CSV table of C-alpha atoms in Angstrom, one decimal:
chain,number,residue,atom,x,y,z
A,265,MET,CA,0.0,0.0,0.0
A,266,SER,CA,1.3,3.5,-0.8
A,267,ALA,CA,0.2,7.0,0.1
A,268,ASP,CA,1.3,9.8,-2.2
A,269,THR,CA,-0.9,12.8,-3.0
A,270,ASP,CA,-3.7,14.8,-1.5
A,271,SER,CA,-2.8,14.0,2.1
A,272,ASP,CA,-5.6,15.4,4.4
A,273,PRO,CA,-5.1,14.1,8.0
A,274,ASP,CA,-7.9,14.4,10.5
A,275,VAL,CA,-8.5,13.3,14.1
A,276,MET,CA,-8.6,9.6,13.1
A,277,GLY,CA,-5.8,9.9,10.6
A,278,LEU,CA,-7.0,10.1,7.0
A,279,ASP,CA,-5.1,10.1,3.6
A,280,HIS,CA,-6.1,9.8,0.0
A,281,THR,CA,-3.9,7.0,-1.2
A,282,THR,CA,-3.4,4.3,-3.8
A,283,VAL,CA,-4.2,0.8,-2.4
A,284,THR,CA,-3.2,-2.6,-3.7
A,285,GLY,CA,-3.0,-6.1,-2.6
A,286,TRP,CA,0.2,-8.0,-1.8
A,287,GLY,CA,0.4,-9.1,-5.5
A,288,ARG,CA,0.7,-5.4,-6.4
A,289,THR,CA,-1.8,-5.7,-9.3
A,290,ALA,CA,-4.8,-3.5,-10.1
A,291,PRO,CA,-4.2,-0.6,-7.6
A,292,THR,CA,-7.1,1.7,-6.9
A,293,ALA,CA,-7.4,5.1,-5.1
A,294,ALA,CA,-9.3,5.4,-1.8
A,295,ARG,CA,-9.6,7.5,1.3
A,296,LEU,CA,-7.6,5.7,4.0
A,297,ILE,CA,-9.0,6.1,7.5
A,298,ARG,CA,-7.0,5.0,10.6
A,299,PRO,CA,-9.3,4.7,13.6
A,300,ARG,CA,-7.5,4.5,17.0
A,301,THR,CA,-10.6,3.7,19.1
A,302,TYR,CA,-13.8,1.8,18.7
A,303,GLU,CA,-15.7,5.1,18.7
A,304,GLU,CA,-13.5,6.3,15.9
A,305,ALA,CA,-14.2,3.1,14.0
A,306,ALA,CA,-17.9,3.6,14.4
A,307,ALA,CA,-17.6,7.2,13.2
A,308,ALA,CA,-15.6,6.0,10.2
A,309,VAL,CA,-18.3,3.6,9.3
A,310,ARG,CA,-20.9,6.3,9.5
A,311,ASP,CA,-18.8,8.6,7.4
A,312,CYS,CA,-17.5,6.3,4.7
A,313,GLY,CA,-19.5,8.0,2.0
A,314,ALA,CA,-21.5,6.9,-1.0
A,315,ARG,CA,-18.8,4.4,-2.2
A,316,GLY,CA,-18.8,2.7,1.2
A,317,GLY,CA,-15.9,1.3,3.1
A,318,ILE,CA,-13.9,-1.9,3.8
A,319,PRO,CA,-11.7,-2.9,6.8
A,320,ARG,CA,-8.1,-3.6,6.1
A,321,GLY,CA,-5.3,-5.1,8.1
A,322,LEU,CA,-1.7,-5.5,7.1
A,323,GLY,CA,-2.4,-5.7,3.4
A,324,ARG,CA,-1.4,-9.4,2.9
A,325,ALA,CA,-4.5,-10.4,0.8
A,326,TYR,CA,-3.0,-10.9,-2.6
A,327,GLY,CA,-5.8,-9.5,-4.7
A,328,ASP,CA,-8.4,-6.8,-4.4
A,329,ALA,CA,-10.3,-7.9,-1.2
A,330,ALA,CA,-9.1,-4.9,0.9
A,331,GLN,CA,-9.4,-2.2,-1.8
A,332,ASN,CA,-12.3,0.1,-2.5
A,333,ALA,CA,-12.0,2.3,-5.5
A,334,GLY,CA,-13.3,5.8,-4.9
A,335,GLY,CA,-14.5,4.9,-1.4
A,336,SER,CA,-13.0,4.4,2.1
A,337,VAL,CA,-10.6,1.8,3.4
A,338,LEU,CA,-10.4,1.5,7.2
A,339,ASP,CA,-6.9,0.6,8.3
A,340,MET,CA,-7.5,-1.2,11.6
A,341,THR,CA,-3.9,-1.8,12.6
A,342,ALA,CA,-3.9,1.0,15.3
A,343,LEU,CA,-6.5,-1.1,17.3
A,344,ASP,CA,-3.9,-3.6,18.4
A,345,ARG,CA,-4.3,-4.3,22.1
A,346,VAL,CA,-4.0,-7.7,23.8
A,347,HIS,CA,-6.7,-7.4,26.4
A,348,ALA,CA,-6.5,-10.6,28.4
A,349,ILE,CA,-4.6,-13.9,28.3
A,350,ASP,CA,-5.9,-17.0,30.2
A,351,ALA,CA,-2.5,-18.8,30.6
A,352,ASP,CA,-4.2,-21.7,32.3
A,353,GLY,CA,-7.1,-22.2,30.0
A,354,GLY,CA,-5.3,-21.2,26.8
A,355,THR,CA,-7.3,-18.3,25.4
A,356,VAL,CA,-6.6,-14.8,24.4
A,357,LEU,CA,-8.9,-11.7,24.0
A,358,CYS,CA,-7.4,-9.2,21.6
A,359,ASP,CA,-8.2,-6.4,19.2
A,360,ALA,CA,-8.6,-7.4,15.6
A,361,GLY,CA,-5.7,-5.2,14.6
A,362,VAL,CA,-3.2,-7.3,16.5
A,363,SER,CA,-0.9,-9.2,14.2
A,364,LEU,CA,-0.1,-12.9,14.6
A,365,HIS,CA,3.5,-11.9,15.0
A,366,ARG,CA,2.6,-9.9,18.1
A,367,LEU,CA,0.6,-12.7,19.4
A,368,MET,CA,3.5,-15.1,19.1
A,369,GLU,CA,5.8,-12.6,20.9
A,370,VAL,CA,3.3,-12.4,23.8
A,371,LEU,CA,2.1,-16.0,23.9
A,372,LEU,CA,5.1,-18.2,23.2
A,373,PRO,CA,6.9,-17.3,26.5
A,374,LEU,CA,3.7,-18.5,28.3
A,375,GLY,CA,3.7,-21.9,26.4
A,376,TRP,CA,1.0,-21.1,23.9
A,377,PHE,CA,0.9,-20.8,20.1
A,378,VAL,CA,-1.6,-19.5,17.6
A,379,PRO,CA,-3.9,-22.3,16.5
A,380,VAL,CA,-3.5,-21.6,12.8
A,381,THR,CA,-0.9,-19.6,10.9
A,382,PRO,CA,-0.6,-19.1,7.1
A,383,GLY,CA,2.7,-18.5,5.3
A,384,THR,CA,3.2,-15.1,6.9
A,385,ARG,CA,2.8,-14.0,10.5
A,386,TYR,CA,2.2,-10.4,9.4
A,387,VAL,CA,-1.6,-10.7,9.1
A,388,THR,CA,-4.0,-9.3,11.7
A,389,VAL,CA,-6.5,-11.3,13.7
A,390,GLY,CA,-9.4,-9.5,11.9
A,391,GLY,CA,-7.9,-10.5,8.5
A,392,ALA,CA,-7.3,-14.0,9.7
A,393,ILE,CA,-11.1,-14.3,10.5
A,394,GLY,CA,-12.2,-12.3,7.4
A,395,ALA,CA,-10.3,-14.6,5.1
A,396,ASP,CA,-10.7,-17.7,7.4
A,397,ILE,CA,-7.0,-18.4,6.8
A,398,HIS,CA,-5.6,-21.9,6.8
A,399,GLY,CA,-2.2,-23.3,7.4
A,400,LYS,CA,-0.1,-26.4,7.2
A,401,ASN,CA,-2.3,-28.0,9.9
A,402,HIS,CA,-5.7,-27.8,8.3
A,403,HIS,CA,-6.0,-31.6,8.0
A,404,VAL,CA,-5.8,-31.7,11.9
A,405,SER,CA,-7.0,-28.3,13.1
A,406,GLY,CA,-9.2,-26.7,10.4
A,407,SER,CA,-9.0,-23.0,9.6
A,408,PHE,CA,-8.6,-20.0,11.9
A,409,ALA,CA,-12.3,-19.3,12.6
A,410,ARG,CA,-12.8,-22.8,14.0
A,411,HIS,CA,-10.7,-21.6,17.0
A,412,VAL,CA,-12.6,-18.3,17.5
A,413,LEU,CA,-14.8,-18.5,20.6
A,414,ALA,CA,-16.5,-15.1,20.1
A,415,LEU,CA,-16.0,-11.8,18.3
A,416,GLU,CA,-17.3,-8.3,18.4
A,417,LEU,CA,-18.5,-7.0,15.1
A,418,LEU,CA,-19.3,-3.4,14.2
A,419,THR,CA,-22.2,-3.7,11.7
A,420,ALA,CA,-23.5,-1.2,9.2
A,421,ASP,CA,-26.2,0.1,11.6
A,422,GLY,CA,-23.5,1.3,14.0
A,423,GLU,CA,-24.2,-1.4,16.5
A,424,ILE,CA,-21.5,-3.6,18.1
A,425,ARG,CA,-22.7,-7.2,18.2
A,426,THR,CA,-21.2,-10.1,20.1
A,427,VAL,CA,-21.1,-12.9,17.5
A,428,ILE,CA,-20.5,-16.6,18.5
A,429,PRO,CA,-19.9,-19.7,16.4
A,430,GLY,CA,-23.0,-21.6,15.2
A,431,THR,CA,-24.9,-18.4,14.3
A,432,PRO,CA,-25.6,-17.2,10.7
A,433,LEU,CA,-23.7,-13.9,11.3
A,434,PHE,CA,-20.6,-15.8,12.4
A,435,ASP,CA,-20.7,-18.2,9.4
A,436,ALA,CA,-21.1,-15.2,7.1
A,437,THR,CA,-18.3,-13.3,8.8
A,438,ALA,CA,-15.8,-16.2,8.8
A,439,GLY,CA,-14.4,-16.0,5.3
A,440,GLY,CA,-16.7,-13.1,4.4
A,441,MET,CA,-13.8,-10.8,3.4
A,442,GLY,CA,-14.9,-7.9,5.7
A,443,LEU,CA,-18.3,-7.5,4.0
A,444,THR,CA,-20.4,-8.2,7.1
A,445,GLY,CA,-18.8,-5.5,9.2
A,446,VAL,CA,-15.7,-4.5,11.1
A,447,ILE,CA,-14.3,-7.0,13.5
A,448,LEU,CA,-13.2,-5.2,16.7
A,449,THR,CA,-12.1,-8.0,19.0
A,450,ALA,CA,-11.9,-11.7,19.1
A,451,THR,CA,-11.4,-14.4,21.7
A,452,ILE,CA,-9.2,-17.2,20.4
A,453,ARG,CA,-8.5,-20.7,21.7
A,454,LEU,CA,-4.7,-21.5,21.6
A,455,GLN,CA,-2.4,-24.4,21.0
A,456,PRO,CA,-0.1,-25.5,23.9
A,457,VAL,CA,3.6,-25.9,23.2
A,458,GLU,CA,6.6,-26.8,25.3
A,459,THR,CA,9.2,-25.1,23.1
A,460,SER,CA,9.5,-22.5,20.3
A,461,LEU,CA,11.2,-25.0,18.0
A,462,MET,CA,9.8,-27.5,15.5
A,463,SER,CA,10.8,-31.1,14.9
A,464,VAL,CA,10.9,-31.5,11.1
A,465,ASP,CA,11.0,-34.4,8.7
A,466,THR,CA,11.9,-33.8,5.1
A,467,GLU,CA,11.9,-36.1,2.1
A,468,ARG,CA,11.8,-35.9,-1.7
A,469,ALA,CA,9.0,-37.2,-3.9
A,470,THR,CA,9.9,-38.2,-7.4
A,471,ASP,CA,6.6,-37.1,-9.1
A,472,LEU,CA,3.1,-36.0,-8.3
A,473,ASP,CA,1.7,-39.5,-7.8
A,474,ASP,CA,4.6,-40.3,-5.5
A,475,LEU,CA,3.9,-37.1,-3.6
A,476,MET,CA,0.2,-37.7,-3.2
A,477,ALA,CA,0.8,-41.3,-2.0
A,478,ARG,CA,3.2,-40.1,0.7
A,479,LEU,CA,0.8,-37.4,1.9
A,480,ALA,CA,-2.2,-39.7,1.9
A,481,ALA,CA,-0.4,-42.5,3.7
A,482,THR,CA,1.3,-40.5,6.5
A,483,ASP,CA,-0.3,-37.1,7.0
A,484,HIS,CA,-2.2,-38.3,10.0
A,485,ARG,CA,1.1,-38.7,11.9
A,486,TYR,CA,1.9,-35.0,11.7
A,487,ARG,CA,0.3,-31.8,12.8
A,488,TYR,CA,1.8,-29.8,10.0
A,489,SER,CA,2.4,-30.9,6.5
A,490,VAL,CA,3.3,-29.1,3.2
A,491,ALA,CA,5.0,-29.9,-0.1
A,492,TRP,CA,7.0,-27.5,-2.3
A,493,ILE,CA,6.3,-28.7,-5.9
A,494,ASP,CA,8.4,-28.1,-9.0
A,495,LEU,CA,5.9,-26.9,-11.6
A,496,LEU,CA,8.5,-26.6,-14.3
A,497,ALA,CA,9.5,-30.3,-14.2
A,498,ARG,CA,8.1,-32.3,-17.1
A,499,GLY,CA,7.9,-35.9,-18.3
A,500,ALA,CA,8.5,-38.5,-15.7
A,501,ALA,CA,9.4,-35.8,-13.1
A,502,THR,CA,6.2,-33.9,-13.4
A,503,GLY,CA,5.1,-32.8,-10.0
A,504,ARG,CA,8.3,-33.7,-8.2
A,505,ALA,CA,8.4,-32.2,-4.8
A,506,VAL,CA,10.1,-31.7,-1.4
A,507,LEU,CA,7.8,-32.8,1.4
A,508,THR,CA,8.2,-31.1,4.8
A,509,ARG,CA,6.3,-32.2,7.9
A,510,GLY,CA,6.6,-31.6,11.6
A,511,ASP,CA,5.3,-30.8,15.0
A,512,HIS,CA,6.2,-28.6,17.9
A,513,ALA,CA,9.3,-30.1,19.5
A,514,PRO,CA,8.9,-31.4,23.0
A,515,LEU,CA,11.3,-30.1,25.7
A,516,ASP,CA,13.2,-33.4,25.9
A,517,ALA,CA,14.0,-33.2,22.2
A,518,LEU,CA,16.2,-30.1,22.7
A,519,PRO,CA,19.9,-30.2,23.4
A,520,ALA,CA,21.0,-28.9,26.8
A,521,ARG,CA,22.1,-25.5,25.4
A,522,LEU,CA,18.5,-24.8,24.1
A,523,ARG,CA,16.7,-26.0,27.2
A,524,ARG,CA,17.8,-22.9,29.1
A,525,ASP,CA,15.4,-20.7,27.1
A,526,PRO,CA,13.1,-23.2,25.3
A,527,LEU,CA,10.3,-20.7,24.5
A,528,ALA,CA,12.5,-17.9,23.0
A,529,PHE,CA,11.0,-16.5,19.9
A,530,ARG,CA,13.7,-15.4,17.5
A,531,THR,CA,12.9,-14.0,14.0
A,532,PRO,CA,16.0,-13.2,11.9
A,533,ARG,CA,15.6,-10.6,9.2
A,534,LEU,CA,17.5,-10.2,5.9
A,535,PRO,CA,17.9,-6.9,4.0
A,536,ALA,CA,14.7,-5.6,2.3
A,537,THR,CA,14.1,-6.3,-1.4
A,538,PRO,CA,14.9,-3.1,-3.4
A,539,ALA,CA,11.9,-1.0,-4.3
A,540,ILE,CA,12.9,-1.2,-8.0
A,541,LEU,CA,14.2,-4.4,-9.5
A,542,PRO,CA,15.2,-5.1,-13.1
A,543,GLU,CA,12.4,-6.5,-15.1
A,544,GLY,CA,12.7,-10.1,-16.4
A,545,LEU,CA,14.5,-11.6,-13.4
A,546,LEU,CA,11.9,-14.4,-13.2
A,547,THR,CA,12.2,-16.2,-16.5
A,548,ARG,CA,11.6,-19.9,-17.2
A,549,THR,CA,15.4,-20.3,-17.3
A,550,THR,CA,16.1,-18.6,-13.9
A,551,VAL,CA,13.2,-20.2,-12.1
A,552,GLY,CA,14.0,-23.5,-13.7
A,553,LEU,CA,17.5,-23.3,-12.3
A,554,PHE,CA,16.3,-22.3,-8.9
A,555,ASN,CA,13.8,-25.2,-8.8
A,556,GLU,CA,16.5,-27.7,-9.9
A,557,LEU,CA,18.9,-26.5,-7.2
A,558,TRP,CA,16.1,-26.4,-4.5
A,559,TYR,CA,15.1,-29.9,-5.3
A,560,ARG,CA,18.6,-31.3,-5.5
A,561,LYS,CA,19.8,-29.7,-2.2
A,562,ALA,CA,16.8,-31.2,-0.3
A,563,PRO,CA,17.7,-34.4,1.6
A,564,ARG,CA,16.2,-37.6,0.2
A,565,ALA,CA,15.1,-38.4,3.8
A,566,ARG,CA,15.8,-36.6,7.0
A,567,THR,CA,14.0,-36.8,10.4
A,568,GLY,CA,13.9,-34.8,13.6
A,569,GLN,CA,15.7,-31.7,12.4
A,570,LEU,CA,15.1,-28.8,14.8
A,571,GLN,CA,13.9,-25.6,13.1
A,572,ARG,CA,12.8,-22.2,14.5
A,573,ILE,CA,9.1,-21.4,14.1
A,574,SER,CA,10.0,-18.6,11.8
A,575,ALA,CA,12.0,-20.9,9.5
A,576,PHE,CA,9.4,-23.6,9.4
A,577,PHE,CA,6.2,-21.5,9.0
A,578,HIS,CA,7.4,-18.1,7.6
A,579,PRO,CA,10.6,-18.2,5.7
A,580,LEU,CA,9.7,-15.3,3.4
A,581,ASP,CA,9.0,-13.0,6.4
A,582,GLY,CA,12.7,-12.8,6.8
A,583,VAL,CA,12.9,-10.8,3.5
A,584,PRO,CA,10.9,-7.6,3.9
A,585,HIS,CA,9.0,-6.6,0.7
A,586,TRP,CA,9.8,-9.9,-1.0
A,587,ASN,CA,6.8,-9.3,-3.3
A,588,ARG,CA,9.0,-6.7,-5.2
A,589,VAL,CA,11.0,-9.5,-6.7
A,590,TYR,CA,8.3,-9.8,-9.4
A,591,GLY,CA,8.9,-6.3,-10.6
A,592,ARG,CA,6.6,-3.4,-11.4
A,593,GLY,CA,3.9,-5.6,-12.9
A,594,GLY,CA,3.4,-7.6,-9.7
A,595,PHE,CA,2.2,-11.2,-9.5
A,596,VAL,CA,-0.8,-13.4,-9.3
A,597,GLN,CA,-1.2,-16.0,-6.6
A,598,TYR,CA,-3.5,-18.7,-7.8
A,599,GLN,CA,-4.9,-21.2,-5.3
A,600,PHE,CA,-7.6,-23.8,-5.8
A,601,VAL,CA,-8.8,-26.9,-4.1
A,602,VAL,CA,-10.4,-30.1,-5.6
A,603,GLY,CA,-11.9,-32.8,-3.5
A,604,TYR,CA,-10.6,-36.2,-2.7
A,605,GLY,CA,-11.5,-38.6,-5.5
A,606,ARG,CA,-10.8,-35.8,-8.1
A,607,GLU,CA,-7.1,-36.5,-8.3
A,608,ASP,CA,-7.4,-36.8,-12.0
A,609,ALA,CA,-8.3,-33.1,-12.2
A,610,LEU,CA,-5.3,-32.2,-10.0
A,611,ARG,CA,-3.0,-34.2,-12.3
A,612,ARG,CA,-4.4,-32.5,-15.4
A,613,ILE,CA,-3.9,-29.0,-14.0
A,614,VAL,CA,-0.4,-29.7,-12.8
A,615,ARG,CA,0.5,-31.2,-16.2
A,616,ARG,CA,-1.0,-28.1,-18.0
A,617,ILE,CA,0.9,-25.7,-15.8
A,618,SER,CA,4.1,-27.7,-16.4
A,619,GLU,CA,3.6,-27.9,-20.1
A,620,ARG,CA,2.9,-24.1,-20.3
A,621,ARG,CA,6.2,-23.5,-18.5
A,622,CYS,CA,4.8,-21.1,-16.0
A,623,PRO,CA,7.8,-19.7,-14.1
A,624,SER,CA,6.6,-20.4,-10.5
A,625,PHE,CA,9.1,-21.0,-7.7
A,626,LEU,CA,6.6,-20.6,-4.9
A,627,ALA,CA,4.3,-23.5,-5.4
A,628,VAL,CA,2.9,-25.6,-2.6
A,629,LEU,CA,0.5,-28.6,-2.3
A,630,LYS,CA,-1.4,-29.5,0.9
A,631,ARG,CA,-4.2,-31.6,2.0
A,632,PHE,CA,-7.3,-30.2,3.6
A,633,GLY,CA,-9.4,-31.8,6.3
A,634,GLU,CA,-13.1,-31.3,7.1
A,635,SER,CA,-14.9,-28.2,5.8
A,636,ASP,CA,-15.2,-25.2,8.0
A,637,PRO,CA,-18.6,-23.6,8.7
A,638,GLY,CA,-18.0,-20.2,7.0
A,639,TRP,CA,-20.3,-19.8,4.0
A,640,LEU,CA,-17.4,-18.4,1.9
A,641,SER,CA,-14.6,-20.3,3.7
A,642,PHE,CA,-12.2,-21.7,1.2
A,643,PRO,CA,-11.1,-25.1,2.6
A,644,VAL,CA,-13.0,-28.3,1.7
A,645,PRO,CA,-11.7,-31.8,2.1
A,646,GLY,CA,-9.2,-32.3,-0.8
A,647,TRP,CA,-6.0,-31.2,-2.4
A,648,THR,CA,-5.0,-27.5,-2.6
A,649,LEU,CA,-2.4,-26.1,-4.8
A,650,ALA,CA,-1.1,-22.5,-4.6
A,651,LEU,CA,1.4,-21.0,-7.0
A,652,ASP,CA,2.8,-17.5,-7.7
A,653,ILE,CA,3.0,-16.4,-11.4
A,654,PRO,CA,4.4,-13.1,-12.7
A,655,ALA,CA,1.4,-11.0,-13.8
A,656,GLY,CA,2.9,-10.0,-17.1
A,657,LEU,CA,3.2,-13.5,-18.4
A,658,PRO,CA,1.7,-13.4,-21.9
A,659,GLY,CA,-1.7,-15.0,-22.1
A,660,LEU,CA,-1.9,-15.6,-18.3
A,661,GLY,CA,-5.5,-14.4,-17.9
A,662,ALA,CA,-6.9,-16.7,-20.5
A,663,PHE,CA,-4.9,-19.6,-19.2
A,664,LEU,CA,-6.1,-19.1,-15.6
A,665,ASP,CA,-9.7,-18.7,-16.9
A,666,GLU,CA,-9.3,-22.2,-18.4
A,667,LEU,CA,-8.0,-23.6,-15.1
A,668,ASP,CA,-11.0,-22.0,-13.3
A,669,GLU,CA,-13.3,-23.9,-15.6
A,670,GLU,CA,-11.5,-27.1,-14.9
A,671,VAL,CA,-11.6,-26.5,-11.1
A,672,ALA,CA,-15.3,-25.6,-11.2
A,673,ALA,CA,-16.1,-28.7,-13.3
A,674,ALA,CA,-14.3,-30.9,-10.7
A,675,GLY,CA,-16.4,-29.4,-7.9
A,676,GLY,CA,-13.5,-27.3,-6.6
A,677,ARG,CA,-13.1,-23.6,-5.8
A,678,VAL,CA,-10.5,-20.8,-5.8
A,679,TYR,CA,-9.4,-18.8,-2.7
A,680,LEU,CA,-11.0,-15.4,-2.6
A,681,ALA,CA,-8.3,-13.9,-0.3
A,682,LYS,CA,-5.8,-14.5,-3.1
A,683,ASP,CA,-8.0,-13.8,-6.1
A,684,ALA,CA,-7.9,-10.8,-8.4
A,685,ARG,CA,-9.5,-12.0,-11.6
A,686,LEU,CA,-12.1,-14.8,-11.2
A,687,ARG,CA,-15.2,-14.4,-13.4
A,688,PRO,CA,-18.3,-13.9,-11.3
A,689,GLU,CA,-20.4,-16.5,-13.2
A,690,LEU,CA,-18.2,-19.3,-11.7
A,691,LEU,CA,-18.7,-18.2,-8.1
A,692,ALA,CA,-22.0,-19.9,-7.3
A,693,ALA,CA,-20.7,-23.2,-8.6
A,694,MET,CA,-17.6,-22.9,-6.3
A,695,TYR,CA,-19.4,-21.6,-3.2
A,696,PRO,CA,-22.8,-23.3,-2.7
A,697,ARG,CA,-23.8,-21.0,0.2
A,698,LEU,CA,-23.3,-17.8,-1.9
A,699,ASP,CA,-27.0,-17.0,-2.0
A,700,ASP,CA,-27.2,-17.3,1.8
A,701,PHE,CA,-24.3,-14.9,2.1
A,702,ARG,CA,-25.9,-12.4,-0.2
A,703,GLU,CA,-29.2,-12.6,1.5
A,704,LEU,CA,-27.7,-12.0,5.0
A,705,ARG,CA,-25.5,-9.2,3.7
A,706,GLY,CA,-28.4,-7.5,2.1
A,707,ARG,CA,-30.5,-7.7,5.2
A,708,MET,CA,-27.7,-6.6,7.5
A,709,ASP,CA,-26.4,-3.8,5.2
A,710,PRO,CA,-29.1,-2.7,2.9
A,711,ARG,CA,-27.3,0.6,2.1
A,712,GLY,CA,-24.2,-1.2,1.0
A,713,VAL,CA,-21.9,0.4,3.6
A,714,PHE,CA,-19.3,-2.3,3.4
A,715,VAL,CA,-18.0,-2.9,-0.1
A,716,SER,CA,-14.7,-3.6,-1.8
A,717,ASP,CA,-13.3,-4.0,-5.3
A,718,LEU,CA,-13.6,-7.8,-4.8
A,719,ALA,CA,-17.3,-7.5,-3.8
A,720,ARG,CA,-18.1,-5.3,-6.9
A,721,ARG,CA,-16.2,-7.6,-9.3
A,722,LEU,CA,-17.9,-10.7,-8.0
A,723,SER,CA,-21.3,-9.2,-7.1
A,724,LEU,CA,-20.9,-10.4,-3.5
């Protein structure tokens, strides 16, 4: 996100700015409001204007979910208090603007960890609920909203409602991309840990079928599981991968020197990616070389390696502004899921990506467990593949449209928190509770107070 011209600060902090997602595509101009209190948040909702408003956290949604062309964007990151921690029962009450990074800093010394984390810890609690984020442990723990015991929601009528699981408003808010209101606080159930280290097993898979067989046979043994997949490999090596799985290391697995401070949370940082990088760095040749080296350097089989939480969950967080590596044009992250029993569709899609030579070096395959209750929550039982692709790749839009058709035909769906280009006519096939969401949103917000570029594009 950037702010450049027409700065006009007020009591809440307000700028006219250009807003974009983490993929840095399709920027739009909006009035950025930074409330510092719940009262200021309510005032911002009342004063968001004819084009409405949308809450925003740390800007890690890849597409246009937290943008609002010509309207208001409510930056909620100033509301970042941790109100109460139950260190015995394992719950925390915090503002929605608190980041997962901050929660880890506060909770790990007490022997607790966030229940679900995506590939970055720089997301807010409100964003985690609004996107109903998932992590490497979905097959065991489900998505983030499954661990939310209650939340406070500022709705379009200016009321603050306590919302609990099992109610229609909760199910519309979990995964609802901020369109039901502004989340102010949340009470979250936590995961107990003995250390801040991970015990990690790593192995290579020779192709996609080998990878899926290994995941299906042994995922139940691990809390966390993910595979990096080489989408440039072809022929017999199509879908070759490096499979990484693990769990929180118990205290007795640590060497003596680490037992002195077993819950220390250390997060090394590398120099930031330059604001301007030469175009054309990510070509099929350079990415192919990277993928070859990454696959070859991985151990054929290694067990019990101790890794920091930051290295296991969030390796890219150590490189500030890593999204700049894709150049001025930005990138598209495409993530879809297809159900178990539809492995043929996954094979076809991987083969098509491989044959088209999409230069993707950030591609991961995971298994999802049971569906989550959110009407627009992304995970359903099945296989999910996520890949980053430079946005300027010739013919990319038409190619992804074809993949969307294949995903929809297989009963799958794409992830709205990462989407910037899905055609609206496919949405109902992918999300069967879409009409319920639209009906509740229309009833709760008849004036269209909460709106985003994503909502307009997909007629949410």
